[in-house]
mmCIF file of C-alpha atoms in Angstrom:
data_model
loop_
_atom_site.group_PDB
_atom_site.id
_atom_site.type_symbol
_atom_site.label_atom_id
_atom_site.label_comp_id
_atom_site.label_asym_id
_atom_site.label_seq_id
_atom_site.Cartn_x
_atom_site.Cartn_y
_atom_site.Cartn_z
ATOM 1 C CA UNK A 588 8.779 14.152 -24.393
ATOM 2 C CA UNK A 589 12.136 12.475 -23.868
ATOM 3 C CA UNK A 590 12.900 8.943 -22.699
ATOM 4 C CA UNK A 591 13.995 10.360 -19.330
ATOM 5 C CA UNK A 592 10.686 12.206 -18.936
ATOM 6 C CA UNK A 593 8.750 9.009 -19.640
ATOM 7 C CA UNK A 594 10.792 7.092 -17.057
ATOM 8 C CA UNK A 595 10.067 9.707 -14.409
ATOM 9 C CA UNK A 596 6.428 9.961 -15.459
ATOM 10 C CA UNK A 597 5.816 6.252 -15.053
ATOM 11 C CA UNK A 598 7.629 6.084 -11.736
ATOM 12 C CA UNK A 599 5.282 8.842 -10.557
ATOM 13 C CA UNK A 600 2.213 6.881 -11.689
ATOM 14 C CA UNK A 601 3.433 3.681 -10.025
ATOM 15 C CA UNK A 602 4.095 5.660 -6.845
ATOM 16 C CA UNK A 603 0.604 7.161 -6.993
ATOM 17 C CA UNK A 604 -0.940 3.701 -7.309
ATOM 18 C CA UNK A 605 1.133 2.558 -4.333
ATOM 19 C CA UNK A 606 -0.071 5.554 -2.313
ATOM 20 C CA UNK A 607 -3.708 4.843 -3.189
ATOM 21 C CA UNK A 608 -3.201 1.200 -2.215
ATOM 22 C CA UNK A 609 -1.954 2.203 1.233
ATOM 23 C CA UNK A 610 -5.043 4.390 1.739
ATOM 24 C CA UNK A 611 -7.386 1.618 0.609
ATOM 25 C CA UNK A 612 -5.908 -0.746 3.169
ATOM 26 C CA UNK A 613 -8.407 0.741 5.627
ATOM 27 C CA UNK A 614 -10.306 -2.439 4.706
ATOM 28 C CA UNK A 615 -7.533 -4.580 6.179
ATOM 29 C CA UNK A 616 -7.154 -2.253 9.158
ATOM 30 C CA UNK A 617 -10.844 -2.493 10.035
ATOM 31 C CA UNK A 618 -10.868 -6.264 9.551
ATOM 32 C CA UNK A 619 -7.938 -6.632 11.947
ATOM 33 C CA UNK A 620 -10.247 -5.245 14.668
ATOM 34 C CA UNK A 621 -13.391 -7.258 13.944
ATOM 35 C CA UNK A 622 -13.460 -8.828 17.395
ATOM 36 C CA UNK A 623 -12.420 -5.732 19.346
ATOM 37 C CA UNK A 624 -14.886 -3.374 17.642
ATOM 38 C CA UNK A 625 -17.693 -5.916 17.324
ATOM 39 C CA UNK A 626 -18.621 -7.706 20.556
ATOM 40 C CA UNK A 627 -21.773 -9.429 19.243
ATOM 41 C CA UNK A 628 -22.568 -11.374 16.097
ATOM 42 C CA UNK A 629 -24.714 -8.521 14.761
ATOM 43 C CA UNK A 630 -22.003 -5.934 15.426
ATOM 44 C CA UNK A 631 -19.369 -8.037 13.677
ATOM 45 C CA UNK A 632 -21.670 -8.546 10.721
ATOM 46 C CA UNK A 633 -22.231 -4.800 10.602
ATOM 47 C CA UNK A 634 -18.476 -4.202 10.414
ATOM 48 C CA UNK A 635 -17.925 -6.892 7.794
ATOM 49 C CA UNK A 636 -20.677 -5.522 5.573
ATOM 50 C CA UNK A 637 -19.168 -2.053 5.867
ATOM 51 C CA UNK A 638 -15.712 -3.166 4.663
ATOM 52 C CA UNK A 639 -17.337 -5.656 2.303
ATOM 53 C CA UNK A 640 -18.579 -2.767 0.201
ATOM 54 C CA UNK A 641 -15.018 -1.647 -0.520
ATOM 55 C CA UNK A 642 -12.698 -4.680 -0.543
ATOM 56 C CA UNK A 643 -12.807 -4.917 -4.339
ATOM 57 C CA UNK A 644 -11.277 -1.433 -4.622
ATOM 58 C CA UNK A 645 -8.257 -2.537 -2.565
ATOM 59 C CA UNK A 646 -7.773 -5.808 -4.416
ATOM 60 C CA UNK A 647 -8.140 -4.165 -7.839
ATOM 61 C CA UNK A 648 -5.635 -1.457 -6.925
ATOM 62 C CA UNK A 649 -3.148 -4.101 -5.761
ATOM 63 C CA UNK A 650 -3.438 -5.926 -9.085
ATOM 64 C CA UNK A 651 -3.212 -2.648 -11.037
ATOM 65 C CA UNK A 652 -0.117 -1.659 -9.045
ATOM 66 C CA UNK A 653 1.567 -4.942 -10.012
ATOM 67 C CA UNK A 654 0.445 -4.586 -13.624
ATOM 68 C CA UNK A 655 1.779 -1.054 -13.917
ATOM 69 C CA UNK A 656 5.128 -2.170 -12.505
ATOM 70 C CA UNK A 657 5.247 -5.053 -14.985
ATOM 71 C CA UNK A 658 4.502 -2.814 -17.972
ATOM 72 C CA UNK A 659 6.776 0.102 -17.082
ATOM 73 C CA UNK A 660 9.621 -1.488 -15.075
ATOM 74 C CA UNK A 661 9.658 -5.168 -16.085
ATOM 75 C CA UNK A 662 13.094 -5.896 -14.617
ATOM 76 C CA UNK A 663 11.806 -4.993 -11.148
ATOM 77 C CA UNK A 664 8.768 -7.185 -11.723
ATOM 78 C CA UNK A 665 10.871 -10.199 -12.705
ATOM 79 C CA UNK A 666 13.339 -9.572 -9.881
ATOM 80 C CA UNK A 667 10.963 -8.951 -6.974
ATOM 81 C CA UNK A 668 7.793 -10.769 -7.982
ATOM 82 C CA UNK A 669 9.815 -13.608 -9.491
ATOM 83 C CA UNK A 670 12.675 -13.828 -6.989
ATOM 84 C CA UNK A 671 10.903 -12.882 -3.760
ATOM 85 C CA UNK A 672 7.920 -15.015 -4.686
ATOM 86 C CA UNK A 673 7.288 -16.464 -1.210
ATOM 87 C CA UNK A 674 6.740 -12.976 0.170
ATOM 88 C CA UNK A 675 4.389 -11.976 -2.650
ATOM 89 C CA UNK A 676 2.576 -15.334 -2.737
ATOM 90 C CA UNK A 677 1.717 -15.050 0.963
ATOM 91 C CA UNK A 678 0.449 -11.503 0.370
ATOM 92 C CA UNK A 679 -1.710 -12.577 -2.579
ATOM 93 C CA UNK A 680 -2.958 -15.670 -0.767
ATOM 94 C CA UNK A 681 -4.107 -13.529 2.162
ATOM 95 C CA UNK A 682 -6.081 -11.316 -0.229
ATOM 96 C CA UNK A 683 -7.645 -14.346 -1.927
ATOM 97 C CA UNK A 684 -8.549 -15.633 1.543
ATOM 98 C CA UNK A 685 -10.235 -12.305 2.164
ATOM 99 C CA UNK A 686 -12.367 -12.541 -0.980
ATOM 100 C CA UNK A 687 -13.462 -16.097 -0.186
ATOM 101 C CA UNK A 688 -14.300 -15.141 3.401
ATOM 102 C CA UNK A 689 -16.634 -12.340 2.385
ATOM 103 C CA UNK A 690 -18.529 -14.490 -0.062
ATOM 104 C CA UNK A 691 -18.895 -17.755 1.865
ATOM 105 C CA UNK A 692 -19.121 -16.956 5.583
ATOM 106 C CA UNK A 693 -22.929 -16.911 5.631
ATOM 107 C CA UNK A 694 -23.648 -19.199 2.688
ATOM 108 C CA UNK A 695 -25.761 -22.324 3.150
ATOM 109 C CA UNK A 696 -23.635 -25.441 3.548
ATOM 110 C CA UNK A 697 -20.742 -23.549 5.143
ATOM 111 C CA UNK A 698 -18.918 -26.394 6.912
ATOM 112 C CA UNK A 699 -16.248 -24.188 8.515
ATOM 113 C CA UNK A 700 -18.640 -21.880 10.292
ATOM 114 C CA UNK A 701 -18.996 -18.098 10.158
ATOM 115 C CA UNK A 702 -16.418 -17.505 12.881
ATOM 116 C CA UNK A 703 -13.700 -19.311 10.885
ATOM 117 C CA UNK A 704 -14.136 -17.003 7.915
ATOM 118 C CA UNK A 705 -14.102 -14.000 10.231
ATOM 119 C CA UNK A 706 -10.741 -15.163 11.544
ATOM 120 C CA UNK A 707 -9.578 -15.426 7.923
ATOM 121 C CA UNK A 708 -10.506 -11.752 7.474
ATOM 122 C CA UNK A 709 -8.546 -10.928 10.614
ATOM 123 C CA UNK A 710 -5.522 -12.816 9.234
ATOM 124 C CA UNK A 711 -5.666 -10.790 6.010
ATOM 125 C CA UNK A 712 -6.048 -7.626 8.085
ATOM 126 C CA UNK A 713 -2.758 -8.355 9.845
ATOM 127 C CA UNK A 714 -0.699 -10.211 7.224
ATOM 128 C CA UNK A 715 -1.592 -8.001 4.232
ATOM 129 C CA UNK A 716 -0.400 -4.625 5.618
ATOM 130 C CA UNK A 717 2.558 -6.147 7.494
ATOM 131 C CA UNK A 718 4.039 -7.952 4.505
ATOM 132 C CA UNK A 719 3.302 -5.128 2.064
ATOM 133 C CA UNK A 720 5.045 -2.765 4.471
ATOM 134 C CA UNK A 721 8.024 -5.107 4.686
ATOM 135 C CA UNK A 722 8.171 -5.337 0.884
ATOM 136 C CA UNK A 723 8.059 -1.539 0.432
ATOM 137 C CA UNK A 724 10.759 -1.067 3.090
ATOM 138 C CA UNK A 725 13.200 -2.944 0.844
ATOM 139 C CA UNK A 726 13.075 0.070 -1.511
ATOM 140 C CA UNK A 727 15.081 1.877 1.150
ATOM 141 C CA UNK A 728 16.999 -0.997 2.746
ATOM 142 C CA UNK A 729 17.696 -3.316 -0.199
ATOM 143 C CA UNK A 730 17.179 -6.992 -1.043
ATOM 144 C CA UNK A 731 19.364 -10.011 -1.810
ATOM 145 C CA UNK A 732 19.170 -10.362 -5.576
ATOM 146 C CA UNK A 733 21.537 -10.741 -8.523
ATOM 147 C CA UNK A 734 21.149 -9.191 -11.988
ATOM 148 C CA UNK A 735 23.032 -10.787 -14.909
ATOM 149 C CA UNK A 736 21.799 -9.309 -18.194
ATOM 150 C CA UNK A 737 24.424 -11.211 -20.170
ATOM 151 C CA UNK A 738 22.347 -14.353 -19.551
ATOM 152 C CA UNK A 739 20.020 -13.132 -22.303
ATOM 153 C CA UNK A 740 22.694 -14.285 -24.739
ATOM 154 C CA UNK A 741 22.789 -17.738 -23.171
ATOM 155 C CA UNK A 742 24.260 -19.157 -20.026
ATOM 156 C CA UNK A 743 24.343 -22.103 -17.703
ATOM 157 C CA UNK A 744 21.013 -21.130 -16.171
ATOM 158 C CA UNK A 745 19.379 -20.127 -19.450
ATOM 159 C CA UNK A 746 18.000 -16.669 -20.326
ATOM 160 C CA UNK A 747 17.305 -15.744 -16.681
ATOM 161 C CA UNK A 748 18.378 -12.200 -15.911
ATOM 162 C CA UNK A 749 17.562 -11.939 -12.212
ATOM 163 C CA UNK A 750 17.722 -14.436 -9.374
ATOM 164 C CA UNK A 751 17.536 -14.460 -5.598
ATOM 165 C CA UNK A 752 20.808 -14.929 -3.751
ATOM 166 C CA UNK A 753 19.407 -17.273 -1.082
ATOM 167 C CA UNK A 754 16.690 -19.861 -0.598
ATOM 168 C CA UNK A 755 14.352 -17.620 1.422
ATOM 169 C CA UNK A 756 12.973 -15.966 -1.757
ATOM 170 C CA UNK A 757 11.925 -12.739 -0.094
ATOM 171 C CA UNK A 758 11.208 -13.866 3.449
ATOM 172 C CA UNK A 759 14.681 -12.655 4.452
ATOM 173 C CA UNK A 760 13.255 -9.121 4.228
ATOM 174 C CA UNK A 761 11.500 -9.848 7.526
ATOM 175 C CA UNK A 762 14.835 -10.513 9.224
ATOM 176 C CA UNK A 763 15.867 -6.862 8.876
ATOM 177 C CA UNK A 764 14.640 -5.071 12.037
ATOM 178 C CA UNK A 765 14.107 -1.796 10.167
ATOM 179 C CA UNK A 766 11.917 -3.534 7.608
ATOM 180 C CA UNK A 767 9.871 -4.836 10.526
ATOM 181 C CA UNK A 768 9.653 -1.333 11.995
ATOM 182 C CA UNK A 769 8.158 -0.062 8.734
ATOM 183 C CA UNK A 770 5.906 -3.137 8.498
ATOM 184 C CA UNK A 771 4.478 -2.366 11.953
ATOM 185 C CA UNK A 772 4.068 1.290 10.942
ATOM 186 C CA UNK A 773 2.017 0.332 7.859
ATOM 187 C CA UNK A 774 -0.057 -2.098 9.928
ATOM 188 C CA UNK A 775 -0.861 0.546 12.535
ATOM 189 C CA UNK A 776 -1.605 3.073 9.776
ATOM 190 C CA UNK A 777 -4.095 0.616 8.273
ATOM 191 C CA UNK A 778 -5.761 0.363 11.689
ATOM 192 C CA UNK A 779 -5.903 4.168 11.969
ATOM 193 C CA UNK A 780 -7.579 4.356 8.560
ATOM 194 C CA UNK A 781 -9.837 1.425 9.435
ATOM 195 C CA UNK A 782 -11.169 3.065 12.594
ATOM 196 C CA UNK A 783 -11.751 6.350 10.775
ATOM 197 C CA UNK A 784 -13.604 4.554 7.984
ATOM 198 C CA UNK A 785 -15.826 2.691 10.443
ATOM 199 C CA UNK A 786 -16.598 5.939 12.311
ATOM 200 C CA UNK A 787 -17.638 7.518 9.005
ATOM 201 C CA UNK A 788 -19.481 4.575 7.472
ATOM 202 C CA UNK A 789 -21.199 2.696 10.311
ATOM 203 C CA UNK A 790 -24.202 4.372 11.923
ATOM 204 C CA UNK A 791 -23.846 2.842 15.383
ATOM 205 C CA UNK A 792 -22.818 4.929 18.403
ATOM 206 C CA UNK A 793 -21.457 1.982 20.390
ATOM 207 C CA UNK A 794 -19.114 0.893 17.600
ATOM 208 C CA UNK A 795 -18.076 4.491 16.914
ATOM 209 C CA UNK A 796 -17.115 5.020 20.554
ATOM 210 C CA UNK A 797 -15.030 1.843 20.563
ATOM 211 C CA UNK A 798 -13.392 2.909 17.298
ATOM 212 C CA UNK A 799 -12.321 6.241 18.785
ATOM 213 C CA UNK A 800 -10.583 4.432 21.638
ATOM 214 C CA UNK A 801 -8.772 2.150 19.172
ATOM 215 C CA UNK A 802 -7.905 5.188 17.043
ATOM 216 C CA UNK A 803 -5.865 6.765 19.837
ATOM 217 C CA UNK A 804 -3.837 3.612 20.499
ATOM 218 C CA UNK A 805 -3.212 2.910 16.810
ATOM 219 C CA UNK A 806 -2.156 6.517 16.199
ATOM 220 C CA UNK A 807 0.408 6.486 19.000
ATOM 221 C CA UNK A 808 1.945 3.204 17.794
ATOM 222 C CA UNK A 809 1.938 4.380 14.171
ATOM 223 C CA UNK A 810 3.744 7.614 15.030
ATOM 224 C CA UNK A 811 6.375 5.778 17.080
ATOM 225 C CA UNK A 812 7.211 3.256 14.346
ATOM 226 C CA UNK A 813 6.872 5.632 11.385
ATOM 227 C CA UNK A 814 8.908 8.481 12.856
ATOM 228 C CA UNK A 815 11.664 6.053 13.893
ATOM 229 C CA UNK A 816 11.851 4.666 10.349
ATOM 230 C CA UNK A 817 11.620 8.103 8.709
ATOM 231 C CA UNK A 818 14.351 9.711 10.826
ATOM 232 C CA UNK A 819 16.680 6.738 10.379
ATOM 233 C CA UNK A 820 16.049 6.703 6.593
ATOM 234 C CA UNK A 821 16.719 10.419 6.175
ATOM 235 C CA UNK A 822 19.993 10.164 8.087
ATOM 236 C CA UNK A 823 21.365 6.915 6.663
ATOM 237 C CA UNK A 824 23.504 6.383 3.574
ATOM 238 C CA UNK A 825 21.524 5.895 0.382
ATOM 239 C CA UNK A 826 22.115 4.318 -3.018
ATOM 240 C CA UNK A 827 22.897 7.091 -5.514
ATOM 241 C CA UNK A 828 23.449 6.833 -9.256
ATOM 242 C CA UNK A 829 26.309 8.588 -11.047
ATOM 243 C CA UNK A 830 24.490 10.051 -14.095
ATOM 244 C CA UNK A 831 27.467 9.924 -16.459
ATOM 245 C CA UNK A 832 28.322 6.256 -15.892
ATOM 246 C CA UNK A 833 25.291 4.663 -14.219
ATOM 247 C CA UNK A 834 27.521 3.478 -11.373
ATOM 248 C CA UNK A 835 25.854 2.979 -7.994
ATOM 249 C CA UNK A 836 27.616 4.677 -5.069
ATOM 250 C CA UNK A 837 26.759 5.212 -1.417
ATOM 251 C CA UNK A 838 25.860 8.801 -0.561
ATOM 252 C CA UNK A 839 25.497 9.989 3.052
ATOM 253 C CA UNK A 840 21.940 11.129 3.862
ATOM 254 C CA UNK A 841 20.870 10.532 0.270
ATOM 255 C CA UNK A 842 17.130 10.517 0.986
ATOM 256 C CA UNK A 843 17.335 13.724 3.025
ATOM 257 C CA UNK A 844 19.200 15.311 0.110
ATOM 258 C CA UNK A 845 16.440 14.150 -2.236
ATOM 259 C CA UNK A 846 13.793 16.025 -0.258
ATOM 260 C CA UNK A 847 15.965 19.140 0.044
ATOM 261 C CA UNK A 848 16.795 19.089 -3.679
ATOM 262 C CA UNK A 849 13.162 18.441 -4.617
ATOM 263 C CA UNK A 850 11.341 20.846 -2.263
ATOM 264 C CA UNK A 851 7.963 20.109 -3.861
ATOM 265 C CA UNK A 852 8.215 16.577 -2.467
ATOM 266 C CA UNK A 853 9.094 17.968 0.953
ATOM 267 C CA UNK A 854 6.014 20.217 0.700
ATOM 268 C CA UNK A 855 3.836 17.192 -0.178
ATOM 269 C CA UNK A 856 5.255 15.309 2.801
ATOM 270 C CA UNK A 857 4.627 18.148 5.257
ATOM 271 C CA UNK A 858 1.131 18.915 3.936
ATOM 272 C CA UNK A 859 0.285 15.230 4.187
ATOM 273 C CA UNK A 860 1.501 15.034 7.780
ATOM 274 C CA UNK A 861 -0.576 18.087 8.741
ATOM 275 C CA UNK A 862 -3.712 16.613 7.142
ATOM 276 C CA UNK A 863 -3.216 13.284 8.913
ATOM 277 C CA UNK A 864 -2.796 14.935 12.310
ATOM 278 C CA UNK A 865 -5.711 17.310 11.696
ATOM 279 C CA UNK A 866 -8.125 14.513 10.791
ATOM 280 C CA UNK A 867 -7.128 12.335 13.740
ATOM 281 C CA UNK A 868 -7.142 15.117 16.354
ATOM 282 C CA UNK A 869 -10.484 16.534 15.235
ATOM 283 C CA UNK A 870 -12.081 13.076 15.216
ATOM 284 C CA UNK A 871 -10.851 12.327 18.733
ATOM 285 C CA UNK A 872 -11.844 15.708 20.195
ATOM 286 C CA UNK A 873 -15.249 16.118 18.522
ATOM 287 C CA UNK A 874 -18.302 14.064 19.425
ATOM 288 C CA UNK A 875 -20.010 14.750 16.110
ATOM 289 C CA UNK A 876 -17.201 14.864 13.532
ATOM 290 C CA UNK A 877 -17.158 11.615 11.523
ATOM 291 C CA UNK A 878 -15.370 12.629 8.305
ATOM 292 C CA UNK A 879 -11.799 12.240 9.507
ATOM 293 C CA UNK A 880 -11.146 9.491 6.966
ATOM 294 C CA UNK A 881 -10.995 12.094 4.188
ATOM 295 C CA UNK A 882 -8.305 14.537 5.417
ATOM 296 C CA UNK A 883 -6.333 11.609 6.834
ATOM 297 C CA UNK A 884 -6.757 9.604 3.632
ATOM 298 C CA UNK A 885 -5.614 12.497 1.441
ATOM 299 C CA UNK A 886 -2.701 13.118 3.798
ATOM 300 C CA UNK A 887 -1.652 9.456 3.672
ATOM 301 C CA UNK A 888 -1.700 9.500 -0.142
ATOM 302 C CA UNK A 889 0.488 12.635 -0.205
ATOM 303 C CA UNK A 890 3.002 11.269 2.338
ATOM 304 C CA UNK A 891 3.352 7.861 0.665
ATOM 305 C CA UNK A 892 3.545 9.480 -2.782
ATOM 306 C CA UNK A 893 6.357 11.779 -1.627
ATOM 307 C CA UNK A 894 8.292 8.869 -0.092
ATOM 308 C CA UNK A 895 7.965 6.593 -3.120
ATOM 309 C CA UNK A 896 8.795 9.320 -5.653
ATOM 310 C CA UNK A 897 11.867 10.325 -3.631
ATOM 311 C CA UNK A 898 13.239 6.803 -3.755
ATOM 312 C CA UNK A 899 13.198 6.698 -7.583
ATOM 313 C CA UNK A 900 13.871 10.257 -8.753
ATOM 314 C CA UNK A 901 16.982 12.418 -8.416
ATOM 315 C CA UNK A 902 19.434 9.711 -9.514
ATOM 316 C CA UNK A 903 18.479 7.196 -6.830
ATOM 317 C CA UNK A 904 18.466 3.395 -7.014
ATOM 318 C CA UNK A 905 14.908 2.486 -6.014
ATOM 319 C CA UNK A 906 15.625 -1.234 -5.485
ATOM 320 C CA UNK A 907 19.115 -1.683 -3.992
ATOM 321 C CA UNK A 908 20.917 -5.021 -4.109
ATOM 322 C CA UNK A 909 22.624 -6.126 -0.892
ATOM 323 C CA UNK A 910 24.716 -8.658 -2.831
ATOM 324 C CA UNK A 911 26.430 -6.058 -4.997
ATOM 325 C CA UNK A 912 25.221 -2.478 -5.187
ATOM 326 C CA UNK A 913 25.967 -2.447 -8.925
ATOM 327 C CA UNK A 914 23.068 -4.884 -9.378
ATOM 328 C CA UNK A 915 20.701 -2.253 -7.945
ATOM 329 C CA UNK A 916 17.729 -1.208 -10.066
ATOM 330 C CA UNK A 917 17.100 2.354 -11.194
ATOM 331 C CA UNK A 918 14.341 3.831 -13.308
ATOM 332 C CA UNK A 919 16.882 4.004 -16.133
ATOM 333 C CA UNK A 920 18.223 0.427 -16.139
ATOM 334 C CA UNK A 921 14.976 -1.412 -15.362
ATOM 335 C CA UNK A 922 12.353 0.305 -17.515
ATOM 336 C CA UNK A 923 10.587 -0.724 -20.711
ATOM 337 C CA UNK A 924 11.560 0.576 -24.137
ATOM 338 C CA UNK A 925 10.851 4.157 -25.117
ATOM 339 C CA UNK A 926 8.189 2.949 -27.555
ATOM 340 C CA UNK A 927 6.375 1.025 -24.813
ATOM 341 C CA UNK A 928 6.508 3.881 -22.310
ATOM 342 C CA UNK A 929 5.388 6.374 -24.942
ATOM 343 C CA UNK A 930 2.460 4.210 -26.021
ATOM 344 C CA UNK A 931 1.380 3.670 -22.420
ATOM 345 C CA UNK A 932 1.705 7.418 -21.838
ATOM 346 C CA UNK A 933 -1.246 8.015 -24.152
ATOM 347 C CA UNK A 934 -3.185 5.116 -22.632
ATOM 348 C CA UNK A 935 -2.699 6.712 -19.201
ATOM 349 C CA UNK A 936 -4.980 9.554 -20.312
ATOM 350 C CA UNK A 937 -7.843 7.161 -19.481
ATOM 351 C CA UNK A 938 -6.896 7.195 -15.790
ATOM 352 C CA UNK A 939 -9.002 10.304 -14.911
ATOM 353 C CA UNK A 940 -12.074 8.586 -16.362
ATOM 354 C CA UNK A 941 -11.403 5.487 -14.268
ATOM 355 C CA UNK A 942 -10.973 7.636 -11.150
ATOM 356 C CA UNK A 943 -14.219 9.442 -11.956
ATOM 357 C CA UNK A 944 -16.036 6.106 -12.198
ATOM 358 C CA UNK A 945 -14.544 4.979 -8.854
ATOM 359 C CA UNK A 946 -15.694 8.256 -7.274
ATOM 360 C CA UNK A 947 -19.185 7.802 -8.711
ATOM 361 C CA UNK A 948 -19.408 4.161 -7.582
ATOM 362 C CA UNK A 949 -18.136 5.062 -4.096
ATOM 363 C CA UNK A 950 -20.761 7.815 -3.725
ATOM 364 C CA UNK A 951 -23.551 5.471 -4.827
ATOM 365 C CA UNK A 952 -22.412 2.729 -2.435
ATOM 366 C CA UNK A 953 -22.225 5.174 0.472
ATOM 367 C CA UNK A 954 -25.444 7.036 -0.314
ATOM 368 C CA UNK A 955 -26.744 5.607 2.967
ATOM 369 C CA UNK A 956 -24.745 4.782 6.083
ATOM 370 C CA UNK A 957 -24.899 1.113 7.001
ATOM 371 C CA UNK A 958 -26.894 0.253 10.118
ATOM 372 C CA UNK A 959 -28.463 -2.706 11.915
ATOM 373 C CA UNK A 960 -31.753 -2.341 10.022
ATOM 374 C CA UNK A 961 -29.974 -2.918 6.717
ATOM 375 C CA UNK A 962 -28.178 -5.991 8.084
ATOM 376 C CA UNK A 963 -31.404 -7.582 9.272
ATOM 377 C CA UNK A 964 -33.669 -6.775 6.346
ATOM 378 C CA UNK A 965 -31.532 -6.251 3.225
ATOM 379 C CA UNK A 966 -29.104 -8.481 1.375
ATOM 380 C CA UNK A 967 -25.857 -8.662 3.343
ATOM 381 C CA UNK A 968 -22.687 -10.723 3.774
#
């Protein structure tokens, strides 16, 4: 179990958490369509109580994703979460707004009114996926940061290793049109997952029929934006690492080479795409099939996992610097010590037990499909 193995192992785990987070954003996708899927107060409450059963899973995964990055690749954490803090603060604020909205929209003494909190959920449903997509796109397109490790020994700015090169602190990522293309792709993917989740979880034929209509539109837009970003990424120059020296160089079609040189990732990508298309097509064509969220969800996890792993493995800089490519972060120059990674390696053996608990809790929560009778007679948001 070498240091290099541990670096690759932890990048895989971080990528897996990121892939699970994208799947769990079906909560945001469904919330972004509260007013188009729910035309009456009861229908909107039905939708909100459906996603309200699962929002904690998404929020917890987001926090775990950040925590895993902090523990295994602390230089990325200090660079992105510290330097691009406006981008991440808006993301986190939208998720906090979501939590407050679920809990207080129907509480006594609510001065803002139920509709206001529903609009807050809609804001999180749009802002959360869009900004997370824009942040992830910088793994391929780069960000404006500076790394100066010599500052640890003292300097004019103190022991600050990383800093942002402009005053936007991360919002400049939204000025790159290709980052926006990927942001729109993630947003539309969240809506695809949201419609599939509602079809599976809400026992109401009217809402299910509306969701199928929205599913078609969201799928078309997702495919347009995602395929444009994917093709451009595979064909563009990428940030490669020279193993002997650690120097960062530009390599033509680097990300395409990564998939060809790691065929198991290409297989994951293709299997994921097939599962996504299968789940969507069968849901649209069948009047009775409501389980499309599962093949599509598994497919999304496989596709996102393949993309994120490819951007860190095979001597690739996973967080390129647009100021100077030599500042770019790799899994080798940004990771924790071997002792830390090795210790966390053994702790990671607990992950299957956590996943088993999540599976058990999910099954118990969904033991009965939500319907109007439950909204009117049982405890609900």
